[in-house]
Coordinates of C-alpha atoms and ligand atoms in Angstrom, one line a residue:
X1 CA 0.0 0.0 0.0
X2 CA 1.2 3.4 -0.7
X3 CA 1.5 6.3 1.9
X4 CA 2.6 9.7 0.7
X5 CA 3.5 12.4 2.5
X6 CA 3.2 15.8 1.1
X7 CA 4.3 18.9 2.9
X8 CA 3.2 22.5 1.9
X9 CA 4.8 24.2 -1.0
X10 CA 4.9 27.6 -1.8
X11 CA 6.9 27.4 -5.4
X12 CA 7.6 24.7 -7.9
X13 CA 10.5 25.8 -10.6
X14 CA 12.4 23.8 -13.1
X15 CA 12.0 21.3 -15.9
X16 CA 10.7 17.9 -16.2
X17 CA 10.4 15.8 -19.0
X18 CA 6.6 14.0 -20.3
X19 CA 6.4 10.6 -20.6
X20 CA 4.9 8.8 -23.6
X21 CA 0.8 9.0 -22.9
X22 CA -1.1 6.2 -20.9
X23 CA -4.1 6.1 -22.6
X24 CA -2.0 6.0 -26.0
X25 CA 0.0 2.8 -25.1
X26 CA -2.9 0.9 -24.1
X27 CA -4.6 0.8 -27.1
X28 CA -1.8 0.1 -28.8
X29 CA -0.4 -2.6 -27.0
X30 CA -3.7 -4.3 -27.8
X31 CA -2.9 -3.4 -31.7
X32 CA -0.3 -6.6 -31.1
X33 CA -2.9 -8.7 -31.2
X34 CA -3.6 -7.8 -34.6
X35 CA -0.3 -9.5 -36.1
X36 CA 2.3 -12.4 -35.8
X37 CA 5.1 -9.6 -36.2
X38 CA 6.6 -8.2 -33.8
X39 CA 5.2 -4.8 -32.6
X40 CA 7.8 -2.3 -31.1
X41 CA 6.7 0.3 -28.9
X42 CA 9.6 2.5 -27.7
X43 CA 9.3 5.0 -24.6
X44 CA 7.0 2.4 -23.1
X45 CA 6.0 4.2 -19.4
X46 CA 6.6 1.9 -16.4
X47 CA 3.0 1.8 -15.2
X48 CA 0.9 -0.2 -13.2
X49 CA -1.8 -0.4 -15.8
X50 CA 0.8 -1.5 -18.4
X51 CA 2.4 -4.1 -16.4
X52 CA -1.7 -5.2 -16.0
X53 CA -2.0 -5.1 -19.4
X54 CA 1.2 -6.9 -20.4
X55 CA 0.0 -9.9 -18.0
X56 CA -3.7 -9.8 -19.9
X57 CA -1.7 -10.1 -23.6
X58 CA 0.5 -12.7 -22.2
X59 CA -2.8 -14.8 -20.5
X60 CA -3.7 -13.8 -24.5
X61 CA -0.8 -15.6 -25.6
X62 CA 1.0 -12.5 -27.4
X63 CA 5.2 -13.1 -26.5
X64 CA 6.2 -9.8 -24.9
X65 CA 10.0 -8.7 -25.0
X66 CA 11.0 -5.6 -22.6
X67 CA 14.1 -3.6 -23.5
X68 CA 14.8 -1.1 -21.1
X69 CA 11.8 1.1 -21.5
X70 CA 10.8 -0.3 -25.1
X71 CA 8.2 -3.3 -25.6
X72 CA 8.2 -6.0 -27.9
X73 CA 5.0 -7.4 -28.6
X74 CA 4.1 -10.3 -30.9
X75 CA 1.5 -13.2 -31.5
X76 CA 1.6 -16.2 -33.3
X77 CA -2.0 -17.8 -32.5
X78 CA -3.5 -15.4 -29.7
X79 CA -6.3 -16.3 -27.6
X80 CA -9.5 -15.2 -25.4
X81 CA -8.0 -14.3 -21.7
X82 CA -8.9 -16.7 -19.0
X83 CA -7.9 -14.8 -16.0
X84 CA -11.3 -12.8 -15.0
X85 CA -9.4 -11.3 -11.9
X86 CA -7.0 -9.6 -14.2
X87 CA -9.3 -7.6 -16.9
X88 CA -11.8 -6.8 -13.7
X89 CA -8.2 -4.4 -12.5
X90 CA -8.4 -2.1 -15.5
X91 CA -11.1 -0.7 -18.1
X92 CA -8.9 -0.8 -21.0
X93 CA -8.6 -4.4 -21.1
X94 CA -11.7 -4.2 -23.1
X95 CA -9.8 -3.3 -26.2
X96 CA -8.3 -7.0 -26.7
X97 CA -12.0 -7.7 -27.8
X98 CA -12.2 -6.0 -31.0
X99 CA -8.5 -7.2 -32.2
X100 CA -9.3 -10.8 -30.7
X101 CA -12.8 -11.2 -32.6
X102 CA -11.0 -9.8 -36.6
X103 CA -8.1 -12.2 -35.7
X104 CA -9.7 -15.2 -34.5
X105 CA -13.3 -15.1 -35.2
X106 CA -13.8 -15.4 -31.6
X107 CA -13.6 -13.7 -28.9
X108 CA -14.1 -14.2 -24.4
X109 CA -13.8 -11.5 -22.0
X110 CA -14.8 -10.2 -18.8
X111 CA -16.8 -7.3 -18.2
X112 CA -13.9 -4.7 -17.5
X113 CA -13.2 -3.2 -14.6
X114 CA -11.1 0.4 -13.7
X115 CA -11.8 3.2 -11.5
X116 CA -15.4 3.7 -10.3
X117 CA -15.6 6.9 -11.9
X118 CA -19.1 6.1 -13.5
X119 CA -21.5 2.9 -14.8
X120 CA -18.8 2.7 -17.9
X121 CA -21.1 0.2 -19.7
X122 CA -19.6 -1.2 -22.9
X123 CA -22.9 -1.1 -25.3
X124 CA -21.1 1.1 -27.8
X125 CA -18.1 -1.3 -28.2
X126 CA -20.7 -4.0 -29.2
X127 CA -22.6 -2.1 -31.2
X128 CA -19.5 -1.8 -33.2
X129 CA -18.8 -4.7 -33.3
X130 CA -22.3 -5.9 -34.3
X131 CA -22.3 -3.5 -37.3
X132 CA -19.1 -5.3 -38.3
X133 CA -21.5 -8.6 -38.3
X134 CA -19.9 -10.3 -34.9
X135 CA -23.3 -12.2 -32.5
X136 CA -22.8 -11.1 -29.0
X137 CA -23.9 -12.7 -26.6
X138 CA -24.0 -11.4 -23.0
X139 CA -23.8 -13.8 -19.7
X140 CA -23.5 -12.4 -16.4
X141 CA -20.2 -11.2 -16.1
X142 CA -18.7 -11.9 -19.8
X143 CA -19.5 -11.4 -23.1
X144 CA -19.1 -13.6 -25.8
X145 CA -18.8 -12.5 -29.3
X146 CA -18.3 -14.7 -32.8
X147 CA -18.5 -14.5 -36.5
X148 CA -16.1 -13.6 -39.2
X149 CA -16.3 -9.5 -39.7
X150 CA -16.6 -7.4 -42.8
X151 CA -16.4 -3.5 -43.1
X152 CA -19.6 -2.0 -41.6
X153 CA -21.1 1.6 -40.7
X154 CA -21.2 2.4 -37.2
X155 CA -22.8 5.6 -35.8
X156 CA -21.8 5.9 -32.0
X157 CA -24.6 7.8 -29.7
X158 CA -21.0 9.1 -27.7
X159 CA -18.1 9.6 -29.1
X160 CA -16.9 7.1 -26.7
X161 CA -12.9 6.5 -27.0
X162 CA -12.3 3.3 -25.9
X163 CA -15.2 2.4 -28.3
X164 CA -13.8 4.2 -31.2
X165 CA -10.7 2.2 -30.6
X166 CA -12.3 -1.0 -30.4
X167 CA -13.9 -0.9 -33.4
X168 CA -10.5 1.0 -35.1
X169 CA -9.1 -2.0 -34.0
X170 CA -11.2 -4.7 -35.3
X171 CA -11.7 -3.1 -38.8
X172 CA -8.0 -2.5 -39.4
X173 CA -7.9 -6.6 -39.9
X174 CA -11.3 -7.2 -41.7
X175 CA -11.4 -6.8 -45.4
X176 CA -14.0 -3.9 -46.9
X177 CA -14.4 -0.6 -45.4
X178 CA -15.4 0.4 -42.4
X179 CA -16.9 3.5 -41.4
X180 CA -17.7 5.1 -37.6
X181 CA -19.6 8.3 -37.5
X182 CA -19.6 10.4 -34.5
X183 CA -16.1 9.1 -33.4
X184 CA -14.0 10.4 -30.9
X185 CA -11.4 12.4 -32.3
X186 CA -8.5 12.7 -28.8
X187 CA -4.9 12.8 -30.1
X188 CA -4.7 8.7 -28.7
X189 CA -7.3 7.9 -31.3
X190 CA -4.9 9.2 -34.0
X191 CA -1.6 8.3 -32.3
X192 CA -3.6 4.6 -32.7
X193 CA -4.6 5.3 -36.2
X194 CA -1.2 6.8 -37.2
X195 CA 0.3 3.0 -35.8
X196 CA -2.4 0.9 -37.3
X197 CA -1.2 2.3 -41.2
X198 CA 2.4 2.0 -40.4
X199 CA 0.9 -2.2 -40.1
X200 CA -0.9 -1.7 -43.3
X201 CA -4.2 -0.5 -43.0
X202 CA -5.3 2.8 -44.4
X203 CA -7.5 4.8 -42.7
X204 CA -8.5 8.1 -42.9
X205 CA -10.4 10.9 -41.0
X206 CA -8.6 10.4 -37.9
X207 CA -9.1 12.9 -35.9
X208 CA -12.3 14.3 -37.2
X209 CA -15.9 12.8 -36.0
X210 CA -16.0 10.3 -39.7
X211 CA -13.1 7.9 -39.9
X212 CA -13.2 5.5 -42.8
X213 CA -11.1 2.3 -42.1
X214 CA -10.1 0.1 -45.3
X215 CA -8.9 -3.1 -43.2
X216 CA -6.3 -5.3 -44.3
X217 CA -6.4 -9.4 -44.4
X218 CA -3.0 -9.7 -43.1
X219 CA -1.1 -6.6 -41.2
X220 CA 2.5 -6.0 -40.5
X221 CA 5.0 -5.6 -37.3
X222 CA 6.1 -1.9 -37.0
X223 CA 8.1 0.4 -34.3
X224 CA 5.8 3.4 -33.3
X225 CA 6.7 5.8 -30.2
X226 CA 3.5 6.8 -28.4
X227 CA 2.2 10.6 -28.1
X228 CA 3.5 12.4 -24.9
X229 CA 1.0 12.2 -21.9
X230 CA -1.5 15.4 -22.1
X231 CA -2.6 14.9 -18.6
X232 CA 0.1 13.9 -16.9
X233 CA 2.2 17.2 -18.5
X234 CA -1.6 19.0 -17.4
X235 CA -1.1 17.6 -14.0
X236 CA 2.0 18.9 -13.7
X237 CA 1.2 22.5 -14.9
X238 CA -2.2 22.3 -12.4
X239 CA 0.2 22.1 -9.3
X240 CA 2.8 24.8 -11.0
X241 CA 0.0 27.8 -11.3
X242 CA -1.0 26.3 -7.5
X243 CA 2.1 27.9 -6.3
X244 CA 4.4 30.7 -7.2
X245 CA 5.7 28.8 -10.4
X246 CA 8.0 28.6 -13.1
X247 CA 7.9 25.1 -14.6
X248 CA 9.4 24.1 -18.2
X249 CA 7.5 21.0 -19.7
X250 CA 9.5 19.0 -22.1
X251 CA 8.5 16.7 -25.0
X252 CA 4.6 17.8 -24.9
X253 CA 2.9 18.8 -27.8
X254 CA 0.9 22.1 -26.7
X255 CA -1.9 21.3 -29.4
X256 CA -3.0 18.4 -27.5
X257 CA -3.6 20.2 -24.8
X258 CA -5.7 24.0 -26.1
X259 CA -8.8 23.6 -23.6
X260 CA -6.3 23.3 -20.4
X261 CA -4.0 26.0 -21.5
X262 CA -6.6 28.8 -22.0
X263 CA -8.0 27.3 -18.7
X264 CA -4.5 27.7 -17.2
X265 CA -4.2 31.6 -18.8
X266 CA -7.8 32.5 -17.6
X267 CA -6.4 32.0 -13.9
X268 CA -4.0 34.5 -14.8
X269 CA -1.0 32.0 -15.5
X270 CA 1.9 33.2 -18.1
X271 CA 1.8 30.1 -20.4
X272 CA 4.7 30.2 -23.5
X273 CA 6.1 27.9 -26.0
X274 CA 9.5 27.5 -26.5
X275 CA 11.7 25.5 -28.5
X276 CA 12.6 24.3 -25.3
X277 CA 9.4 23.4 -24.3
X278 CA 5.9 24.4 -22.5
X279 CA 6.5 27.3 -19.6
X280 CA 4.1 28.3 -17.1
X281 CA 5.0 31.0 -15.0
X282 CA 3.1 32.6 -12.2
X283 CA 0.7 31.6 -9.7
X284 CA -3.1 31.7 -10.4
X285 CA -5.5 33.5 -9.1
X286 CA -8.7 34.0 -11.0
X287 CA -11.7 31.7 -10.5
X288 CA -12.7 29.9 -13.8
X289 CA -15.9 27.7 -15.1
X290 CA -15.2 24.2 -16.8
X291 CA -17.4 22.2 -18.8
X292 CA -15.9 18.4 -19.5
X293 CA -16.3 17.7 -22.9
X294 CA -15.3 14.8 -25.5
X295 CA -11.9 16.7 -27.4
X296 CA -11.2 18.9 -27.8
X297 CA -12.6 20.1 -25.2
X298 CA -11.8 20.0 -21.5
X299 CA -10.9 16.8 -20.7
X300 CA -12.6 14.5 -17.5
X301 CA -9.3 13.3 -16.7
X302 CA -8.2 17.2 -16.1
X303 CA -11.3 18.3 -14.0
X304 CA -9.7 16.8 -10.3
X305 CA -5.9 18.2 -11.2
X306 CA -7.8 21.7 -12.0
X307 CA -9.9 21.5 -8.8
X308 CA -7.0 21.2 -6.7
X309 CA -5.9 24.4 -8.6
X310 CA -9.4 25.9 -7.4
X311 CA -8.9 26.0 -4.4
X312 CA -6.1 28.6 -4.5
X313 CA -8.0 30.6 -6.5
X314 CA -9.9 33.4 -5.1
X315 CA -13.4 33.0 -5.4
X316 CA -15.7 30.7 -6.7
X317 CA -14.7 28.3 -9.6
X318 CA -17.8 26.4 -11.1
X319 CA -16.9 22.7 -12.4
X320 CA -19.5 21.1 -14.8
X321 CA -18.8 17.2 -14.7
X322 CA -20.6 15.9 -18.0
X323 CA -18.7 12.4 -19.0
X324 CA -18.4 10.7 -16.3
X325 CA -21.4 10.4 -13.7
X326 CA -19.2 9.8 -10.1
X327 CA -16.0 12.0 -10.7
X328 CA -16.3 14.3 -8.3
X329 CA -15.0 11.8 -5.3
X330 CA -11.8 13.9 -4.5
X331 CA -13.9 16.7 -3.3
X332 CA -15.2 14.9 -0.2
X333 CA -11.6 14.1 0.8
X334 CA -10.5 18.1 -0.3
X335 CA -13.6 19.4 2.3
X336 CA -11.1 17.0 5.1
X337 CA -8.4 19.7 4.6
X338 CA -10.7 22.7 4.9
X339 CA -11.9 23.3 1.4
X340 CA -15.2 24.9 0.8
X341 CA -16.9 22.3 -2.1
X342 CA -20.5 22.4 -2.8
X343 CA -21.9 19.7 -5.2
X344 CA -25.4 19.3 -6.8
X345 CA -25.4 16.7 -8.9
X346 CA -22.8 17.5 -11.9
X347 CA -22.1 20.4 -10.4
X348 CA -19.4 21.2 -7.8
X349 CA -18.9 25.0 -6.9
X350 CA -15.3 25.4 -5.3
X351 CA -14.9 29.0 -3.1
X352 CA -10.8 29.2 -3.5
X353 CA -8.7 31.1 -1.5
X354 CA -9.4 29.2 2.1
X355 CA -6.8 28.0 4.1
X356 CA -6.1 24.4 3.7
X357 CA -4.8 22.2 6.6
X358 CA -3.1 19.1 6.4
X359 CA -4.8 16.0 7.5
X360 CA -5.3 12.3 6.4
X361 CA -6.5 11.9 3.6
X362 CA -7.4 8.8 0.6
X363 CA -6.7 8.5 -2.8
X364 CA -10.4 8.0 -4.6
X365 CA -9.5 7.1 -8.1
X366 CA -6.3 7.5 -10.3
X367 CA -6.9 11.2 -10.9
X368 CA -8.6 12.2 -8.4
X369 CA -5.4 10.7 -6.3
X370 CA -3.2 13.1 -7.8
X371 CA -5.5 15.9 -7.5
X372 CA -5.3 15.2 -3.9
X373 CA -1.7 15.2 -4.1
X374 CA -1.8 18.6 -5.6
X375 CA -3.9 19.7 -2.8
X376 CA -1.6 18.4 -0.2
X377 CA 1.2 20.7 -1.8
X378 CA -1.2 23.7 -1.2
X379 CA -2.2 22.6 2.9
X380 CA -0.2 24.1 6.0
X381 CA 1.8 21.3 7.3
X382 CA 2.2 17.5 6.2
X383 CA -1.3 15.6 4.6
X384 CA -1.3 11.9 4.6
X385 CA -2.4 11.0 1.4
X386 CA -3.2 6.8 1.4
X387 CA -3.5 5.2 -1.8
X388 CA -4.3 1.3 -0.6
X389 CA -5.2 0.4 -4.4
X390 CA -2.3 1.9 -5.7
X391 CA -4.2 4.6 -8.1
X392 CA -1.7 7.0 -8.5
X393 CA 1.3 4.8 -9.6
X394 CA -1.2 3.1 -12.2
X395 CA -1.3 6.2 -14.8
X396 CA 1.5 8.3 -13.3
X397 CA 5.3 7.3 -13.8
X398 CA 6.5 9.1 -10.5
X399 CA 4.7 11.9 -10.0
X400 CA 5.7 12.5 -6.3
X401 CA 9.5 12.4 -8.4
X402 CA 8.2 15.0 -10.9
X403 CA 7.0 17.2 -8.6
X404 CA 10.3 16.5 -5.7
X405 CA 12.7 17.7 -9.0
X406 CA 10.8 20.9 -9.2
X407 CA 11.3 21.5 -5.5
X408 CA 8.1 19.6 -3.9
X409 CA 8.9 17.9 -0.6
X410 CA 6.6 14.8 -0.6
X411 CA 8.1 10.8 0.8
X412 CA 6.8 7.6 -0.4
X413 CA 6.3 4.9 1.5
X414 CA 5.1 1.3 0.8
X415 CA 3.6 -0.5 3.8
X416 CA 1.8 -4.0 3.9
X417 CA -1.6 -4.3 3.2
X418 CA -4.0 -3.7 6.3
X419 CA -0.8 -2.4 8.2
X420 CA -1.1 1.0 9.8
Ligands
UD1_1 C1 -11.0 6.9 -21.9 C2 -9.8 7.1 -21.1 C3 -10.1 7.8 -19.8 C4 -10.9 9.1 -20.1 C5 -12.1 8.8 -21.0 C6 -12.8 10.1 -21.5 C7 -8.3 5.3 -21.7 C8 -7.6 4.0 -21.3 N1 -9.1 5.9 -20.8 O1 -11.8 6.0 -21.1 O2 -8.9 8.2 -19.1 O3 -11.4 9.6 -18.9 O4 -11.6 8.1 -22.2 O5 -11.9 10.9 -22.1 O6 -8.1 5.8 -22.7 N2 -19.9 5.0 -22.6 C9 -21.1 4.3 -22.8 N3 -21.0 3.2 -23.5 C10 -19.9 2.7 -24.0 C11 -18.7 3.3 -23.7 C12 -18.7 4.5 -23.0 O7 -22.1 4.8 -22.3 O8 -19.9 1.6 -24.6 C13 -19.9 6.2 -21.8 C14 -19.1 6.1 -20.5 O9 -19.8 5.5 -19.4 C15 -18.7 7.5 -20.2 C16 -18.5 8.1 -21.6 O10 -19.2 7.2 -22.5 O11 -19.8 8.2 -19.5 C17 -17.1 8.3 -22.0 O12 -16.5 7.0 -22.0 P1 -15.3 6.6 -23.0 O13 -15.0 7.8 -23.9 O14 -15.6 5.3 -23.6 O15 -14.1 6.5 -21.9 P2 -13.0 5.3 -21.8 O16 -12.6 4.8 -23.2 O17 -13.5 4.3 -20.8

């Protein structure tokens, strides 16, 4: 179990470098699946949900090669997964479905699991994969699917992105074309698209709301090097404009990330690209509204990070939750060290500027965990933040390290389960 402790901090300054994205390499560690040659990401972040997913491809029978921080992944006759436990630990384990079913014909899994953020049904993934001719059939617990696939037209009611994957996915490695209407269009969807042609497919309209797939009956091995992580490198920037900051982001790619930045600026931040990088200087200190929105607008997995940043802000910042249903659980644990957070429904109203204490508090999901950790930076004294299922460490590669370079003071330390 992990136990950080986070004392107060009133500036962050220096540089840190962004690792390759989490929600990129997922999805395209599934892409192995697609092909007996070998697949080589490079940059690979070491992650819990990777290592997760790297156990599910190897229950999958893909052969998986690590070389320092790149991942060799390859498949000669993959497989459904038969270790329920495993694909109940993380939502993205859904995505070996859609590659699974065009490969084999066939494929076996587990209703996913992840943080509990929201009901995070999987309709639209089979409706996908319906359209693409597969029979589903659902049993308590598992779904089953079946049937050789052929191009189709899918109109998603969401432009749901691990949906948009799936079915990207599937129709890369079924002959005829493919189209999905009303896709998601985030910079993973065309970091997977971008991957999926270097193995032969063609595809086009990635990254627009039409994307037409022309699949492939046989695809290729390739190296690909994942987009850098929008939300971690957000993250970071959140907890820079929390405190007296000057903060030089490295390796991001500011046009991923438009909605946070003018966010960032409208609470009075200095934010500059440089050849060297993303700077934000300055502390912030205007309120601000956010609406969560499919890209590109604001993203859910920014609207925690930016409520930490909230509550430094003088007055009261309005925070419109529309994606996910239950992601406003870091808010009862932010009212523990003082903060004023008033919530109706979708809707949390956040009066900045109060005096934050530390105090013990617990990780709720993976980013509301580093929101909280953001927070703690922002209480008098030292907050206990607990994160018994190990949140944090599954989509961040050392945040408490990130943030200790740029002059954070905040320990780590792992004690037994149930221990106290
Ligand atoms: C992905 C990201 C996650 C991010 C989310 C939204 C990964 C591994 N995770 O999650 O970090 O917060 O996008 O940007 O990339 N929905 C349905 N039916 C479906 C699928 C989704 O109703 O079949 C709903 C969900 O319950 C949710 C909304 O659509 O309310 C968005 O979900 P989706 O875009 O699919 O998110 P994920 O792919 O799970």
């Amino acid at each position: 179990m992990a136990t950080y402790r986070i004392r107060h901090c009133e500036q962050l300054s220096g540089e840190v470098s962004i690792h390759a994205a989490k929600n990129a390499v997922l999805p395209l560690m599934c892409a192995s699946l697609l092909t007996r040659e070998p697949l080589t990401l490079e940059k690979v972040p070491a992650l819990t949900d990777v290592r997760t997913l790297t156990d599910i491809l190897a229950d999958c029978g893909v052969s998986i090669h690590q070389e320092q921080d790149s991942l060799t992944l390859w498949s000669e006759e993959p497989t459904s997964p038969s270790v329920p436990d495993l694909l109940s630990r993380m939502r993205a384990s859904v995505l070996v479905m859609g590659p699974l079913l065009a490969r084999t014909g066939y494929a076996r899994v587990s209703l996913p699991g992840g943080c509990a953020i929201g009901q995070r049904p999987i309709d639209l993934h089979l409706k996908g994969m319906e359209a693409l001719g597969a029979q589903v059939q659902l049993t308590p617990g598992s779904v089953t699917l079946q049937g050789k696939l052929r191009g189709g037209n899918v109109y998603l009611d969401f432009p749901s992105v691990g949906a948009t994957e799936n079915i990207l996915l599937a129709a890369a490695l079924t002959d005829g074309v493919t189209r999905i209407d009303n896709a998601a269009k985030e910079p993973e969807i065309i970091d997977l698209c971008d991957c999926l042609s270097k193995m032969g497919a063609r595809i086009s309209g990635a990254g627009t709301g039409a994307i037409i797939i022309r699949g492939q009956k046989l695809l290729h091995g390739c190296t690909h090097r994942p987009i850098p992580d929008r939300i971690e490198a957000g993250t970071i920037l959140c907890a820079s404009a929390m405190t007296e900051g000057s903060v030089l982001l490295r390796g991001v790619r500011p046009e991923h990330m438009r909605a946070l930045l003018f966010k960032l600026m409208e609470t009075g931040v200095k934010v500059r690209e440089t050849p060297a990088g993303l700077r934000l200087t300055g502390r912030g200190s205007q309120p601000i509204q956010v609406r969560t929105l499919a890209y590109p607008g604001f993203p859910t997995d920014m609207q925690a990070p930016m409520m930490a940043l909230a509550l430094r802000l003088r007055g009261t910042s309005i925070f419109l939750e529309t994606i996910f249903e239950n992601r406003f659980m870091h808010a009862r644990e932010m009212v523990r060290l003082g903060a004023d957070i008033r919530i109706e429904d979708r809707i949390a109203l956040v009066s900045g500027g109060r005096m934050l204490s530390g105090t013990t508090v617990s990780s709720t999901d993976l980013r509301g965990g580093a929101a909280l950790m953001l927070a703690g930076l922002a209480a008098e004294g030292e907050t206990v933040l607990r994160d018994p299922h190990g949140h944090i460490a599954r989509g961040y590669e050392r945040l408490p390290g990130m943030l200790c370079s740029l002059g954070a003071d905040i320990r780590q330390e792992e004690t037994a389960p149930g221990a106290v």
